[in-house]
């Protein structure tokens, strides 16, 4: 009857004050049913968006070497992947173009015949109910790999980039993008894109702003996949310093004021404190991007037999949601959706 080691006079056991043994959180962890009952965060298929890379050609499906299970696909194969995503119950995809043509401005990104534009038109036909999100940036399209045209000092020219962003966003919306996701961290990008969309008959197109995007080493595998590694320098002049948190709130506030419909924090796992702070401060839907390096790290450890993939995938995504993300961009979207109930 008496379970307190103190009262039992069992001096070999831990000596605890009696009150500590009245409150036992372990009671609610005893069975799976109890754990399900008190679970605070439930991951759902509705929370997951699949990033996709689209290349020229047909019948192309080439795996990104640093991202096992992630492919660069031609439009025909991409359409098959989108159908699968739709059948798995994912709400949408975000498209990244890997173009053959590059120049100093990235002008191919606003060609009505561009790679992402054609992909959007196809999947609007083949998977009409899948949400079509388009990344809006230039690093895949410029021959120098930076996110906009350069000024005479070799820095990305913020204000010259804004006009080009308007052209790209309009072109993508014309091709059927329902959500535009500017990822270049240019000052004023949300206001300028909103203005262009509204003036161009696309007031229904939403803006998912990469409002808080850090200059992160975790984008390494993405740059291989998208061919967007800067040919010189780095992105520290426009993306945020990983050391800063208050600045994240300032960035998010500016985008809210400029008319963003949804906000993003990127990367996710090393920045969960930022996800929480943005969530607590603003009332817009918030998304977090589990980026290429986060995915590649898990895959690499799994391949070595060091981590259990199913557990770590589920845990990482659940924790990103627990931190405050309403939805998550993740290369694991399909694998995770297969494990979740509809
Ligand atoms: C820029 C862009 C990047 C990512 C998404 N959009 C790369 C960068 O800023 O260098 C990275 C995504 C990832 O790592 O998965 N267009």
Short mmCIF file of C-alpha atoms and ligand atoms in Angstrom, two decimals:
data_model
loop_
_atom_site.label_atom_id
_atom_site.label_comp_id
_atom_site.label_asym_id
_atom_site.label_seq_id
_atom_site.Cartn_x
_atom_site.Cartn_y
_atom_site.Cartn_z
CA UNK A 1 0.00 0.00 0.00
CA UNK A 2 2.70 2.45 0.91
CA UNK A 3 4.68 3.34 -2.16
CA UNK A 4 6.73 6.22 -0.92
CA UNK A 5 10.26 4.96 -0.38
CA UNK A 6 10.68 7.46 2.45
CA UNK A 7 7.79 6.00 4.39
CA UNK A 8 8.94 2.50 3.66
CA UNK A 9 12.24 3.44 5.18
CA UNK A 10 13.97 2.10 2.10
CA UNK A 11 17.10 4.16 2.34
CA UNK A 12 18.73 2.50 -0.64
CA UNK A 13 16.13 3.91 -3.04
CA UNK A 14 15.91 7.55 -4.13
CA UNK A 15 14.73 9.80 -1.30
CA UNK A 16 11.84 11.84 -2.60
CA UNK A 17 9.37 14.07 -0.82
CA UNK A 18 5.92 12.38 -0.73
CA UNK A 19 4.20 15.02 -2.91
CA UNK A 20 6.40 14.14 -5.85
CA UNK A 21 4.87 10.70 -5.99
CA UNK A 22 1.28 11.93 -5.94
CA UNK A 23 1.62 13.64 -9.30
CA UNK A 24 2.74 11.11 -11.84
CA UNK A 25 2.67 12.31 -15.47
CA UNK A 26 3.55 8.77 -16.53
CA UNK A 27 -0.05 7.72 -15.74
CA UNK A 28 -1.16 9.29 -19.03
CA UNK A 29 1.55 7.58 -21.04
CA UNK A 30 0.68 4.00 -20.11
CA UNK A 31 -1.21 2.89 -23.18
CA UNK A 32 -1.48 3.89 -26.78
CA UNK A 33 -5.15 4.84 -26.26
CA UNK A 34 -4.26 7.20 -23.42
CA UNK A 35 -1.43 8.77 -25.38
CA UNK A 36 -3.75 9.31 -28.34
CA UNK A 37 -6.34 10.87 -26.07
CA UNK A 38 -4.02 13.51 -24.64
CA UNK A 39 -1.93 14.16 -27.77
CA UNK A 40 -1.64 17.92 -28.39
CA UNK A 41 -0.39 17.93 -31.97
CA UNK A 42 -1.69 15.75 -34.77
CA UNK A 43 0.00 15.75 -38.11
CA UNK A 44 -2.36 15.54 -41.08
CA UNK A 45 -2.05 15.13 -44.84
CA UNK A 46 -3.57 18.61 -45.06
CA UNK A 47 -0.41 20.05 -43.51
CA UNK A 48 2.02 18.91 -46.18
CA UNK A 49 3.12 20.55 -49.43
CA UNK A 50 5.43 18.73 -51.83
CA UNK A 51 8.27 20.66 -53.53
CA UNK A 52 8.96 19.55 -57.13
CA UNK A 53 11.75 20.29 -59.63
CA UNK A 54 10.82 20.55 -63.29
CA UNK A 55 13.26 20.19 -66.21
CA UNK A 56 13.04 20.25 -70.01
CA UNK A 57 12.56 17.12 -72.06
CA UNK A 58 10.23 14.19 -71.85
CA UNK A 59 10.40 10.96 -69.92
CA UNK A 60 13.03 12.50 -67.64
CA UNK A 61 13.16 11.44 -64.00
CA UNK A 62 16.65 11.84 -62.56
CA UNK A 63 17.34 11.49 -58.88
CA UNK A 64 19.14 14.31 -57.07
CA UNK A 65 22.24 12.58 -55.71
CA UNK A 66 22.24 14.40 -52.38
CA UNK A 67 18.46 13.95 -51.95
CA UNK A 68 17.51 10.28 -52.35
CA UNK A 69 13.86 9.99 -53.36
CA UNK A 70 13.76 13.50 -54.87
CA UNK A 71 13.78 13.81 -58.67
CA UNK A 72 14.13 16.38 -61.41
CA UNK A 73 11.30 15.57 -63.74
CA UNK A 74 10.15 16.60 -67.18
CA UNK A 75 6.59 17.88 -67.39
CA UNK A 76 5.05 14.53 -68.39
CA UNK A 77 6.59 12.73 -65.40
CA UNK A 78 5.83 15.66 -63.13
CA UNK A 79 2.16 15.32 -64.05
CA UNK A 80 2.25 11.68 -62.90
CA UNK A 81 3.85 12.68 -59.62
CA UNK A 82 1.18 15.34 -59.14
CA UNK A 83 -1.58 12.80 -59.70
CA UNK A 84 0.00 10.61 -57.05
CA UNK A 85 0.26 13.57 -54.66
CA UNK A 86 -3.41 14.31 -55.24
CA UNK A 87 -4.40 10.68 -54.62
CA UNK A 88 -2.40 10.70 -51.38
CA UNK A 89 -4.50 13.63 -50.21
CA UNK A 90 -1.82 16.31 -50.28
CA UNK A 91 -3.36 19.77 -50.76
CA UNK A 92 -0.71 21.04 -53.14
CA UNK A 93 2.74 21.26 -54.65
CA UNK A 94 5.32 24.03 -55.02
CA UNK A 95 7.21 24.15 -58.31
CA UNK A 96 10.84 25.06 -58.92
CA UNK A 97 12.09 25.43 -62.48
CA UNK A 98 15.44 24.12 -63.65
CA UNK A 99 15.72 25.94 -66.99
CA UNK A 100 18.16 25.33 -69.83
CA UNK A 101 18.32 29.05 -70.60
CA UNK A 102 20.01 31.52 -68.27
CA UNK A 103 21.06 35.16 -68.60
CA UNK A 104 22.17 38.04 -66.37
CA UNK A 105 18.58 38.99 -65.44
CA UNK A 106 16.89 35.60 -65.46
CA UNK A 107 14.48 36.82 -68.12
CA UNK A 108 13.45 33.29 -69.14
CA UNK A 109 11.61 33.12 -65.79
CA UNK A 110 8.91 35.44 -67.13
CA UNK A 111 8.58 33.84 -70.57
CA UNK A 112 5.03 32.64 -71.18
CA UNK A 113 6.70 29.58 -72.68
CA UNK A 114 8.92 29.02 -69.59
CA UNK A 115 9.43 25.65 -68.00
CA UNK A 116 7.33 26.34 -64.89
CA UNK A 117 4.63 28.12 -66.91
CA UNK A 118 4.19 25.05 -69.12
CA UNK A 119 4.24 22.74 -66.11
CA UNK A 120 1.52 24.82 -64.43
CA UNK A 121 -0.67 24.66 -67.52
CA UNK A 122 -0.28 20.90 -67.68
CA UNK A 123 -1.04 20.12 -64.05
CA UNK A 124 -3.98 22.52 -64.05
CA UNK A 125 -5.41 20.13 -66.65
CA UNK A 126 -4.24 16.80 -65.23
CA UNK A 127 -4.68 17.49 -61.48
CA UNK A 128 -7.15 20.38 -61.37
CA UNK A 129 -7.83 20.11 -57.63
CA UNK A 130 -4.20 20.19 -56.55
CA UNK A 131 -3.11 23.62 -55.31
CA UNK A 132 -0.46 25.10 -57.59
CA UNK A 133 2.17 27.14 -55.77
CA UNK A 134 5.05 28.69 -57.72
CA UNK A 135 8.34 29.78 -56.23
CA UNK A 136 9.14 33.30 -57.44
CA UNK A 137 12.88 33.92 -57.65
CA UNK A 138 15.70 34.27 -60.14
CA UNK A 139 18.61 32.22 -58.83
CA UNK A 140 17.75 29.24 -61.07
CA UNK A 141 17.49 31.57 -64.07
CA UNK A 142 20.50 33.87 -63.76
CA UNK A 143 23.88 32.87 -65.21
CA UNK A 144 25.57 34.10 -62.01
CA UNK A 145 23.15 32.24 -59.71
CA UNK A 146 22.10 35.25 -57.61
CA UNK A 147 18.46 36.09 -56.90
CA UNK A 148 18.26 39.18 -59.14
CA UNK A 149 20.30 41.37 -61.51
CA UNK A 150 23.60 42.67 -60.15
CA UNK A 151 24.65 46.28 -59.70
CA UNK A 152 28.10 47.64 -60.55
CA UNK A 153 29.44 46.35 -57.21
CA UNK A 154 28.32 42.79 -57.89
CA UNK A 155 25.47 43.05 -55.36
CA UNK A 156 21.90 42.09 -56.18
CA UNK A 157 20.13 45.30 -57.17
CA UNK A 158 17.04 45.28 -54.95
CA UNK A 159 14.89 47.77 -56.84
CA UNK A 160 15.76 46.47 -60.29
CA UNK A 161 14.79 43.00 -59.04
CA UNK A 162 11.35 44.22 -57.96
CA UNK A 163 10.23 45.06 -61.49
CA UNK A 164 11.42 41.66 -62.70
CA UNK A 165 9.57 39.97 -59.83
CA UNK A 166 6.38 41.63 -61.03
CA UNK A 167 6.94 40.24 -64.51
CA UNK A 168 7.68 36.75 -63.22
CA UNK A 169 4.75 36.68 -60.78
CA UNK A 170 2.33 37.89 -63.46
CA UNK A 171 3.58 35.35 -65.95
CA UNK A 172 3.23 32.50 -63.42
CA UNK A 173 -0.26 33.63 -62.39
CA UNK A 174 -1.26 33.86 -66.07
CA UNK A 175 -0.07 30.26 -66.45
CA UNK A 176 -2.27 29.13 -63.56
CA UNK A 177 -0.27 29.55 -60.34
CA UNK A 178 -2.79 30.10 -57.52
CA UNK A 179 -0.19 30.98 -54.91
CA UNK A 180 2.97 32.98 -55.58
CA UNK A 181 5.85 32.38 -53.20
CA UNK A 182 8.58 35.01 -53.51
CA UNK A 183 11.78 33.60 -51.98
CA UNK A 184 14.42 36.20 -52.79
CA UNK A 185 14.26 38.35 -49.63
CA UNK A 186 14.07 41.59 -51.61
CA UNK A 187 12.78 44.59 -49.68
CA UNK A 188 9.33 45.56 -50.95
CA UNK A 189 8.78 42.34 -52.90
CA UNK A 190 5.36 41.55 -51.45
CA UNK A 191 3.89 45.00 -52.10
CA UNK A 192 5.22 45.11 -55.64
CA UNK A 193 3.96 41.63 -56.51
CA UNK A 194 0.55 42.37 -54.94
CA UNK A 195 0.30 45.53 -56.97
CA UNK A 196 1.15 43.74 -60.21
CA UNK A 197 -1.27 40.88 -59.55
CA UNK A 198 -4.13 43.20 -58.66
CA UNK A 199 -3.50 45.39 -61.68
CA UNK A 200 -3.27 42.35 -63.94
CA UNK A 201 -6.54 40.66 -63.09
CA UNK A 202 -5.14 38.29 -60.48
CA UNK A 203 -6.51 39.72 -57.26
CA UNK A 204 -7.45 36.14 -56.29
CA UNK A 205 -3.87 34.89 -56.45
CA UNK A 206 -2.42 34.58 -52.95
CA UNK A 207 1.08 35.49 -51.79
CA UNK A 208 2.98 33.08 -49.57
CA UNK A 209 5.96 35.16 -48.59
CA UNK A 210 9.27 33.59 -47.66
CA UNK A 211 9.22 36.39 -45.10
CA UNK A 212 11.89 34.99 -42.82
CA UNK A 213 14.53 33.25 -44.87
CA UNK A 214 17.94 32.73 -43.38
CA UNK A 215 21.27 32.60 -45.23
CA UNK A 216 21.60 28.91 -44.47
CA UNK A 217 24.07 26.16 -45.22
CA UNK A 218 21.11 23.79 -45.20
CA UNK A 219 20.16 24.82 -48.78
CA UNK A 220 23.21 23.01 -50.20
CA UNK A 221 21.42 20.02 -51.79
CA UNK A 222 18.67 22.26 -53.24
CA UNK A 223 21.27 24.28 -55.10
CA UNK A 224 22.60 21.06 -56.65
CA UNK A 225 19.07 20.08 -57.62
CA UNK A 226 18.08 23.46 -59.03
CA UNK A 227 21.47 24.48 -60.43
CA UNK A 228 21.25 27.70 -58.43
CA UNK A 229 24.58 27.85 -56.58
CA UNK A 230 25.98 31.41 -56.82
CA UNK A 231 28.99 31.46 -59.14
CA UNK A 232 30.70 33.89 -56.76
CA UNK A 233 30.05 35.21 -53.27
CA UNK A 234 27.11 34.19 -51.10
CA UNK A 235 23.58 35.32 -50.27
CA UNK A 236 24.46 37.01 -46.98
CA UNK A 237 23.66 40.41 -48.50
CA UNK A 238 19.97 39.60 -48.85
CA UNK A 239 19.10 36.54 -46.74
CA UNK A 240 18.99 36.84 -42.96
CA UNK A 241 21.79 36.25 -40.47
CA UNK A 242 21.07 32.98 -38.58
CA UNK A 243 22.01 34.79 -35.37
CA UNK A 244 19.00 37.13 -35.51
CA UNK A 245 15.53 36.61 -34.05
CA UNK A 246 14.06 40.09 -33.46
CA UNK A 247 14.87 40.90 -37.07
CA UNK A 248 12.66 37.98 -38.08
CA UNK A 249 9.67 39.73 -36.52
CA UNK A 250 10.56 42.94 -38.35
CA UNK A 251 10.78 41.07 -41.68
CA UNK A 252 7.45 39.34 -41.04
CA UNK A 253 5.77 42.61 -40.01
CA UNK A 254 6.84 44.33 -43.21
CA UNK A 255 5.39 41.52 -45.29
CA UNK A 256 2.14 41.57 -43.34
CA UNK A 257 1.89 45.32 -43.95
CA UNK A 258 2.60 44.81 -47.64
CA UNK A 259 -0.27 42.37 -48.03
CA UNK A 260 1.17 38.88 -47.65
CA UNK A 261 -1.55 36.24 -47.27
CA UNK A 262 0.71 33.66 -45.62
CA UNK A 263 4.15 33.76 -44.05
CA UNK A 264 7.03 31.32 -44.16
CA UNK A 265 10.00 30.63 -41.93
CA UNK A 266 12.87 28.79 -43.57
CA UNK A 267 14.71 26.52 -42.75
CA UNK A 268 12.54 24.79 -40.15
CA UNK A 269 14.27 22.62 -37.59
CA UNK A 270 17.17 24.85 -36.54
CA UNK A 271 14.72 27.80 -36.40
CA UNK A 272 11.79 26.45 -34.35
CA UNK A 273 12.12 29.35 -31.90
CA UNK A 274 11.51 31.69 -34.83
CA UNK A 275 8.50 29.67 -35.98
CA UNK A 276 7.01 30.02 -32.50
CA UNK A 277 7.69 33.75 -32.23
CA UNK A 278 6.25 34.55 -35.65
CA UNK A 279 3.21 32.39 -34.87
CA UNK A 280 2.59 34.17 -31.56
CA UNK A 281 3.02 37.63 -33.06
CA UNK A 282 1.02 37.48 -36.31
CA UNK A 283 -2.34 36.00 -37.18
CA UNK A 284 -1.61 34.93 -40.76
CA UNK A 285 -1.29 31.26 -41.63
CA UNK A 286 2.31 30.25 -41.06
CA UNK A 287 4.34 27.76 -42.98
CA UNK A 288 7.78 26.30 -42.33
CA UNK A 289 10.07 24.79 -44.94
CA UNK A 290 11.90 21.62 -43.99
CA UNK A 291 14.66 22.33 -46.47
CA UNK A 292 16.89 20.13 -48.59
CA UNK A 293 19.70 19.91 -46.04
CA UNK A 294 17.33 18.84 -43.27
CA UNK A 295 16.01 16.09 -45.53
CA UNK A 296 19.47 15.06 -46.75
CA UNK A 297 20.81 14.83 -43.18
CA UNK A 298 18.07 12.41 -42.19
CA UNK A 299 18.46 10.37 -45.38
CA UNK A 300 22.21 10.11 -44.93
CA UNK A 301 21.92 8.92 -41.34
CA UNK A 302 19.19 6.46 -42.31
CA UNK A 303 21.41 5.04 -45.07
CA UNK A 304 24.11 4.47 -42.51
CA UNK A 305 21.68 2.67 -40.25
CA UNK A 306 22.03 5.40 -37.63
CA UNK A 307 18.44 6.65 -37.55
CA UNK A 308 15.03 5.07 -38.06
CA UNK A 309 13.54 6.95 -41.00
CA UNK A 310 9.86 6.54 -40.20
CA UNK A 311 10.33 7.68 -36.62
CA UNK A 312 12.54 10.63 -37.40
CA UNK A 313 10.43 11.80 -40.33
CA UNK A 314 7.29 11.75 -38.23
CA UNK A 315 9.01 13.32 -35.23
CA UNK A 316 10.64 16.13 -37.20
CA UNK A 317 7.37 17.08 -38.93
CA UNK A 318 5.29 16.80 -35.76
CA UNK A 319 7.73 19.05 -33.91
CA UNK A 320 7.69 21.66 -36.68
CA UNK A 321 3.90 21.72 -36.37
CA UNK A 322 4.05 21.81 -32.56
CA UNK A 323 6.37 24.83 -32.80
CA UNK A 324 3.61 26.71 -34.65
CA UNK A 325 3.65 25.86 -38.34
CA UNK A 326 0.17 25.53 -39.83
CA UNK A 327 1.65 23.69 -42.79
CA UNK A 328 5.03 22.41 -43.89
CA UNK A 329 6.90 22.32 -47.19
CA UNK A 330 8.72 19.01 -47.10
CA UNK A 331 10.39 16.54 -49.47
CA UNK A 332 8.90 13.89 -47.20
CA UNK A 333 5.32 14.93 -48.05
CA UNK A 334 4.45 11.79 -49.99
CA UNK A 335 6.21 9.34 -47.67
CA UNK A 336 4.57 10.94 -44.66
CA UNK A 337 1.12 11.08 -46.28
CA UNK A 338 1.30 7.34 -46.95
CA UNK A 339 1.58 6.76 -43.21
CA UNK A 340 -1.19 9.15 -42.20
CA UNK A 341 -4.86 8.28 -42.25
CA UNK A 342 -6.93 10.21 -44.84
C1 LIG B 1 15.47 30.27 -53.89
C2 LIG B 1 15.17 29.11 -53.04
C3 LIG B 1 16.09 28.31 -52.35
C4 LIG B 1 15.34 27.35 -51.69
C5 LIG B 1 14.01 27.57 -51.99
N1 LIG B 1 13.92 28.68 -52.81
C6 LIG B 1 17.56 28.30 -52.35
C7 LIG B 1 18.38 29.42 -51.91
O1 LIG B 1 17.94 30.41 -51.32
O2 LIG B 1 19.57 29.30 -52.18
C8 LIG B 1 15.92 26.27 -50.82
C9 LIG B 1 15.05 25.13 -50.50
C10 LIG B 1 15.74 23.96 -49.94
O3 LIG B 1 16.92 23.99 -49.56
O4 LIG B 1 15.08 22.91 -49.88
N2 LIG B 1 14.79 30.22 -55.11
#
